[in-house]
XYZ file of C-alpha atoms in Angstrom:
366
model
C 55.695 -28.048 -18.552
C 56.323 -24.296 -18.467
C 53.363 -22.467 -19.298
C 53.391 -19.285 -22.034
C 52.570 -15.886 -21.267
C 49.165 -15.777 -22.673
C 48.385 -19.270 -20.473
C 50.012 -17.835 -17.366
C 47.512 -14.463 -17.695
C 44.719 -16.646 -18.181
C 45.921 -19.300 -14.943
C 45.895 -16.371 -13.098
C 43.251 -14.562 -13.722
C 41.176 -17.616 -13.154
C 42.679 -18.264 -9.563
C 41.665 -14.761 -9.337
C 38.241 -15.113 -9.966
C 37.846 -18.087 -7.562
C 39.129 -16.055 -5.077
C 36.949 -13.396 -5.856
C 33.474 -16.105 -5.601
C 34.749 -17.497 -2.482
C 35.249 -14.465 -0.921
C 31.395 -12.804 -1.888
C 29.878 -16.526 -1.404
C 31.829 -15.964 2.511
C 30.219 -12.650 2.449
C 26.881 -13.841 1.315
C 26.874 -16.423 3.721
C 27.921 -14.348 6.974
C 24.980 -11.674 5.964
C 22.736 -15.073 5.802
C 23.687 -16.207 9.184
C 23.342 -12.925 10.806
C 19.949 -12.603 9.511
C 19.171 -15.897 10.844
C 20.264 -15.325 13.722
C 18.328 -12.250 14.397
C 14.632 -14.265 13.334
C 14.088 -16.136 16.003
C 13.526 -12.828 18.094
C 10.950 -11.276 15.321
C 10.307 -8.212 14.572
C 14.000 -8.160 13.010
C 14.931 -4.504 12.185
C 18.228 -3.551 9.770
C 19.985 -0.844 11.352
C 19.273 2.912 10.170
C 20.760 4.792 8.220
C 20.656 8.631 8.681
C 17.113 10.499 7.808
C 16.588 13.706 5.704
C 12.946 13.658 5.565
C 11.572 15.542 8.622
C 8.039 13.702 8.463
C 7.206 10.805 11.458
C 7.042 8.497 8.368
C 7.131 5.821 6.792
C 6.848 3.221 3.657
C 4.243 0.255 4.498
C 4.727 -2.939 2.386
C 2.466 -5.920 2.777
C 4.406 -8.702 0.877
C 5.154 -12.416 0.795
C 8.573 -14.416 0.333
C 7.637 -15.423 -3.460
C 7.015 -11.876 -4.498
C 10.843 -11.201 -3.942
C 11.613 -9.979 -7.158
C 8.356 -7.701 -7.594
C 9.476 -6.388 -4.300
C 12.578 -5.301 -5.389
C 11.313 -4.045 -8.414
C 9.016 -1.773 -6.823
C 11.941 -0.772 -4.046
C 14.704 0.416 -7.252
C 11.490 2.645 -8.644
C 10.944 4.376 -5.004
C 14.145 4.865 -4.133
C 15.215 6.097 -7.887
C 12.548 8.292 -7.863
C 12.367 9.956 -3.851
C 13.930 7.720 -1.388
C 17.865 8.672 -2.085
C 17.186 11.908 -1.440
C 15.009 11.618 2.293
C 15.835 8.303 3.403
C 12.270 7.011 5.179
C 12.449 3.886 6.628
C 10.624 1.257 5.459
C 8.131 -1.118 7.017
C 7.665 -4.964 5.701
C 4.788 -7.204 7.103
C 3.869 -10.480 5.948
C 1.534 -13.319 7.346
C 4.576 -15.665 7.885
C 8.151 -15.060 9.185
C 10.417 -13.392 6.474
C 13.121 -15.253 5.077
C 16.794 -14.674 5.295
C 16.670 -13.804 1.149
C 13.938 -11.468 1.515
C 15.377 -9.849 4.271
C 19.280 -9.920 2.935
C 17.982 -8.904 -0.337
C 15.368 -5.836 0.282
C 17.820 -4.204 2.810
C 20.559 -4.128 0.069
C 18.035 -2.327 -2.236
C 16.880 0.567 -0.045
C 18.852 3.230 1.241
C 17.599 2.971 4.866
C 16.624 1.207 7.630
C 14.153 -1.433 7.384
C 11.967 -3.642 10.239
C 10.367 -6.844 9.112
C 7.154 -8.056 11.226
C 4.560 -11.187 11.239
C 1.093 -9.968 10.912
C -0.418 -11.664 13.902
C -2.858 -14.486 13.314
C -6.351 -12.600 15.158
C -5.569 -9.763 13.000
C -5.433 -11.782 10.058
C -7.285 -15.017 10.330
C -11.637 -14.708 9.832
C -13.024 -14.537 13.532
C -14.534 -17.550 14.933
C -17.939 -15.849 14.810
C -18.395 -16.065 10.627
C -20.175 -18.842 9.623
C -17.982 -21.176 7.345
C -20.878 -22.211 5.153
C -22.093 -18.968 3.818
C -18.264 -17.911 4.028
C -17.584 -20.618 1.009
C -21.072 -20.381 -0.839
C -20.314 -16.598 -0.965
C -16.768 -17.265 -2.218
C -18.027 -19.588 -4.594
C -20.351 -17.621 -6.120
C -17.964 -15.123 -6.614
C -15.933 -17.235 -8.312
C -18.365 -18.546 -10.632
C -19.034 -15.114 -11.654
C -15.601 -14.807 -12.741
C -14.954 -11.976 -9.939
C -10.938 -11.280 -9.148
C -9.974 -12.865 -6.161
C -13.756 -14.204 -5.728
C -13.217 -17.452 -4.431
C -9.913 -16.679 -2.545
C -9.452 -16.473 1.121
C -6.593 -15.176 2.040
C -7.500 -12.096 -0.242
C -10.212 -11.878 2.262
C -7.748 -11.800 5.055
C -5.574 -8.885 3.228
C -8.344 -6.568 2.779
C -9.514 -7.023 5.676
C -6.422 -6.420 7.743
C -6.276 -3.627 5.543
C -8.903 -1.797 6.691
C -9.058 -2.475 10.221
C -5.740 -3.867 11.408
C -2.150 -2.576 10.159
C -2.567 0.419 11.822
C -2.013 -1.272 15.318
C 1.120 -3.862 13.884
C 3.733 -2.530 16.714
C 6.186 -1.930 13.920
C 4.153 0.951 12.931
C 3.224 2.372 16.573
C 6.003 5.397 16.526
C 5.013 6.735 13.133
C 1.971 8.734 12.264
C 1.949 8.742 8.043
C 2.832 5.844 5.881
C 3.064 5.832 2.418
C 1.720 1.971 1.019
C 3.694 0.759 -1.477
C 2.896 -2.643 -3.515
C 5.351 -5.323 -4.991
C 6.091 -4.715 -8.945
C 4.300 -0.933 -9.259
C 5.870 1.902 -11.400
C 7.113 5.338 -9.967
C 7.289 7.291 -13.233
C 8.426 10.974 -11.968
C 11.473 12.186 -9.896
C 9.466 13.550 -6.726
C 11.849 16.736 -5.611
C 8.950 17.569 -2.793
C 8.687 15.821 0.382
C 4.878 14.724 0.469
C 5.044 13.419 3.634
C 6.065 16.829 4.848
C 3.439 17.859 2.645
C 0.750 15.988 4.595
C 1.895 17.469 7.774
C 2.210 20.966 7.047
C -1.429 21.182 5.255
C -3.484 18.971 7.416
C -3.848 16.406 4.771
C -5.540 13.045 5.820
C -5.634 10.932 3.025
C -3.412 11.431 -0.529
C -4.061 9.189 -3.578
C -3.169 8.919 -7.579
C -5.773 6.830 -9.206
C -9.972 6.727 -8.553
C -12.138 4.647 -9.684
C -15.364 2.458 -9.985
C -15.290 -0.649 -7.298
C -16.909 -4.147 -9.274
C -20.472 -3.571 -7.904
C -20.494 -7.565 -7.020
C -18.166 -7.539 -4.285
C -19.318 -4.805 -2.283
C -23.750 -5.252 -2.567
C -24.567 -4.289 0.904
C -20.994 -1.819 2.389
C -23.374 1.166 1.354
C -26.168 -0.008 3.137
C -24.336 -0.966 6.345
C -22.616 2.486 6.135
C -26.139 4.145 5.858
C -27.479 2.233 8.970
C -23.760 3.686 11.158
C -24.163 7.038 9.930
C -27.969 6.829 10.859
C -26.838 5.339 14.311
C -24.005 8.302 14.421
C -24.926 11.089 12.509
C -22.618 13.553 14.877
C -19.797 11.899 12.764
C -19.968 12.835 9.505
C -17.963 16.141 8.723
C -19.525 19.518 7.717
C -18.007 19.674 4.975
C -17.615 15.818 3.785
C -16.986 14.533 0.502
C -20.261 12.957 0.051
C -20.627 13.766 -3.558
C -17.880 12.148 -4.645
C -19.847 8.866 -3.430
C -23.326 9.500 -4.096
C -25.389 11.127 -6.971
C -27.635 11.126 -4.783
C -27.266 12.488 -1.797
C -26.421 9.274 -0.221
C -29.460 7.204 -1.172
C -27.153 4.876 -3.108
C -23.367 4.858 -3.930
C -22.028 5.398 -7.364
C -18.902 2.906 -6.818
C -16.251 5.400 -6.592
C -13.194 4.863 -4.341
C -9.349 6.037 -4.305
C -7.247 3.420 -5.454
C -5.607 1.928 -1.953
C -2.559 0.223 -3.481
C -0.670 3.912 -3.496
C -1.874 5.613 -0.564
C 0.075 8.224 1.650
C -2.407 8.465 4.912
C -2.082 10.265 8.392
C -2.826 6.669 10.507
C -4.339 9.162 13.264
C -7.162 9.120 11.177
C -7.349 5.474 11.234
C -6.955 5.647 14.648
C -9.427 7.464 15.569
C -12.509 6.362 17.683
C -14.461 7.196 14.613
C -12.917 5.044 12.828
C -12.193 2.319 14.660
C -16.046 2.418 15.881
C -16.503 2.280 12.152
C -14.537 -0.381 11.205
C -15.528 -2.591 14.484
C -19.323 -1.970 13.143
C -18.321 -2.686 9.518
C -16.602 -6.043 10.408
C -19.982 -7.636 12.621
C -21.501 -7.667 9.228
C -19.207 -10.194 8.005
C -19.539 -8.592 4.487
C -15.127 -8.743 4.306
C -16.030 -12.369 3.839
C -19.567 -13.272 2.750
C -18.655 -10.575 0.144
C -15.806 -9.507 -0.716
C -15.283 -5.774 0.980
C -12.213 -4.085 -0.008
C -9.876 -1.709 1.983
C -9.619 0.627 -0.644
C -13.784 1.364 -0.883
C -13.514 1.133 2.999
C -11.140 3.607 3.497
C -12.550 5.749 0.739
C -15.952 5.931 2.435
C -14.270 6.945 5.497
C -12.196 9.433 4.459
C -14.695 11.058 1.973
C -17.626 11.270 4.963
C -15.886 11.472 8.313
C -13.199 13.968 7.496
C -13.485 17.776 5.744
C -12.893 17.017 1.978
C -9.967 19.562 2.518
C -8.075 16.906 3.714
C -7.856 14.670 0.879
C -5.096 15.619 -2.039
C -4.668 14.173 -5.223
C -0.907 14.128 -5.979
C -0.819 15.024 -9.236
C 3.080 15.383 -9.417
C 3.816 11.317 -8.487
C 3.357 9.496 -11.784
C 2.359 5.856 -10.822
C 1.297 2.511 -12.480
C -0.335 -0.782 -10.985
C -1.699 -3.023 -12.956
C -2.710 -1.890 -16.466
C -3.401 1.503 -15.158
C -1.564 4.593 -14.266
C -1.362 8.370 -13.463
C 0.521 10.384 -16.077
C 1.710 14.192 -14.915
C 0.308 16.707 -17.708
C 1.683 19.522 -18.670
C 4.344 21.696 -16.071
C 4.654 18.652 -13.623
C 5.953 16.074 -16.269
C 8.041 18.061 -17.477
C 9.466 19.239 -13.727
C 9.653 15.417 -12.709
C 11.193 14.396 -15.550
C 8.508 11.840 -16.124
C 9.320 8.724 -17.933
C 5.383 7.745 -18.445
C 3.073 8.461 -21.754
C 1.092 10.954 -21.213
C -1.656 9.709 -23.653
C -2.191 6.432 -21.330
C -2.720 8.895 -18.516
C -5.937 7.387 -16.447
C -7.107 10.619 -14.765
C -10.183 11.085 -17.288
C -10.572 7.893 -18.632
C -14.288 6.630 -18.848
C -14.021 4.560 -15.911
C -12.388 7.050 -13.465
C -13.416 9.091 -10.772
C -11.283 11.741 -10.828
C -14.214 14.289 -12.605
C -16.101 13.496 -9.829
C -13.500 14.372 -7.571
C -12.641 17.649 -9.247
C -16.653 18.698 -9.163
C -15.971 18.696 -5.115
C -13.943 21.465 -5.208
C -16.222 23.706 -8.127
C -19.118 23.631 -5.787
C -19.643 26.929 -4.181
């Protein structure tokens, strides 16, 4: 039966489309088996693409294979907002092996090279030496107290690696900042400035968005095992610390306050430091990461704020961000130079339960 012109265009243009699916499912399927190929000899690394950023950087990502799509989320905001323009690499860890998806996936999204690497299991496993009964009555009393992530382990496991750990991953061993990034966060602002470069050329340390109060229940005795180290090692502390933003007191007790860890753009010589790391190491034979529930971000707060001149922190003021229910607005100038797509009136910097006042009052004091 011969077919009619309007049946022949529509004949055709479905042959067309088959075509079409069989050639990107081919496509698909080659990228698949490449990436396969390349995970049985872990870390896997995506070939680079060319650099503009000057920086010995790069973006750290601690993520698992569910959180694909929060990942990707998080990767169209960085690279809408900076990446395009410098190109960092980017650095993915996770407890297990990647997948193929994850990998195929996040290395389409980003605009340059990538290396995916397995946390390895001392650096993220408890030791042997905690005890496993007060490990789960602590957790359990946590939970009952309706803490987040009270009764959970391997929350444990993050925060801890956090603190003491991804710093010596070997994916990370040629680069000296990082800038953390989290699956399903918000970049608000169009960042024209390199703060990497930023970092570098001002001696910066440690560069956050957000501070606040920690939940008083997880961290009961951090202060008082960082009282008895700076007792033991009072040649640490800096001249000209950042105390005050912890203590109301002179250091008697601590007033809660921490930067917010989940954006943080850090020089990981710092972390790598013998002060630190005799920190950390003194820190972690409490066992408080898992009889209590220490986090990275009060951890790294302390440190920065008392072993290094509060000159080299920086709030960046100019990166509007969001995690969670809260975020960092741009005021004024800077919104309106970033192009900010944020309102300014849910803008956390002064909100009751912030810490940026405190902050500020560091640098009025004379």
């Amino acid at each position: 039966m011969l077919l009619s012109n309007p049946q022949r265009v529509l004949v055709l243009a479905l042959i067309f489309r088959i075509i079409i699916i069989v050639f990107l499912d081919d496509i698909r399927w080659s990228i698949h088996a490449r990436i396969q190929k390349h995970l049985d000899q872990y870390p896997f690394i995506s070939p680079k693409a060319a650099q503009v950023g000057t920086a010995n950087a790069t973006f750290l990502m601690l993520a698992r294979n569910s959180e694909i799509e929060d990942v990707l989320h998080t990767l169209r905001q960085i690279e809408t907002s900076f990446n395009h323009r410098f190109h960092y690499p980017y650095v993915f860890l996770n407890d297990v092996q990647f997948t193929p998806e994850f990998i195929a996936r996040t290395t389409s999204a980003i605009s340059s090279s990538a290396s995916y690497g397995v946390v390895p299991t001392e650096h993220w496993n408890h030791p042997p030496e905690i005890d496993e009964e007060r490990l789960q009555r602590g957790m359990k009393e946590l939970a009952d107290k309706g803490v987040d992530y009270g009764g959970s382990l391997p929350y444990r496991n993050m925060c801890r690696f956090n603190s003491g750990f991804f710093y010596r991953h070997e994916l990370l061993q040629n680069y000296r900042y990082y800038w953390r990034i989290e699956p399903e966060v918000d970049f608000f602002c169009q960042i024209h400035d390199d703060p990497f470069q930023f970092m570098q050329d001002n001696n910066k340390i440690y560069g956050f968005t957000i501070t606040l109060y920690e939940f008083e229940a997880t961290i009961p005795t951090l202060w008082q095992a960082t009282k008895e180290f700076t007792q033991l090692y009072p040649e640490l502390l800096a001249e000209s610390n950042a105390l005050d933003f912890l203590s109301d007191d002179k250091g008697a007790t601590y007033n809660l306050c921490h930067f917010w860890s989940n954006f943080e753009i850090a020089d990981m010589n710092f972390w790598r430091s013998d002060t630190y790391r005799k920190f950390f190491d003194f820190l972690d034979a409490k066992g408080g990461f898992y009889y209590e529930r220490w986090g990275d971000a009060p951890v790294h707060s302390i440190a920065a704020a008392l072993f290094a001149p509060k000159e080299q922190l920086h709030f960046f003021n100019e990166i509007g961000y969001r995690h969670g229910t809260l975020q960092h607005c741009p005021q004024g100038e800077v919104f309106t130079k970033g192009q900010c797509q944020c309102s300014r009136r849910r803008n956390f910097d002064y909100d009751g339960y912030s810490c940026k006042p405190r902050y500020d009052r560091l640098f009025e004091q004379h």
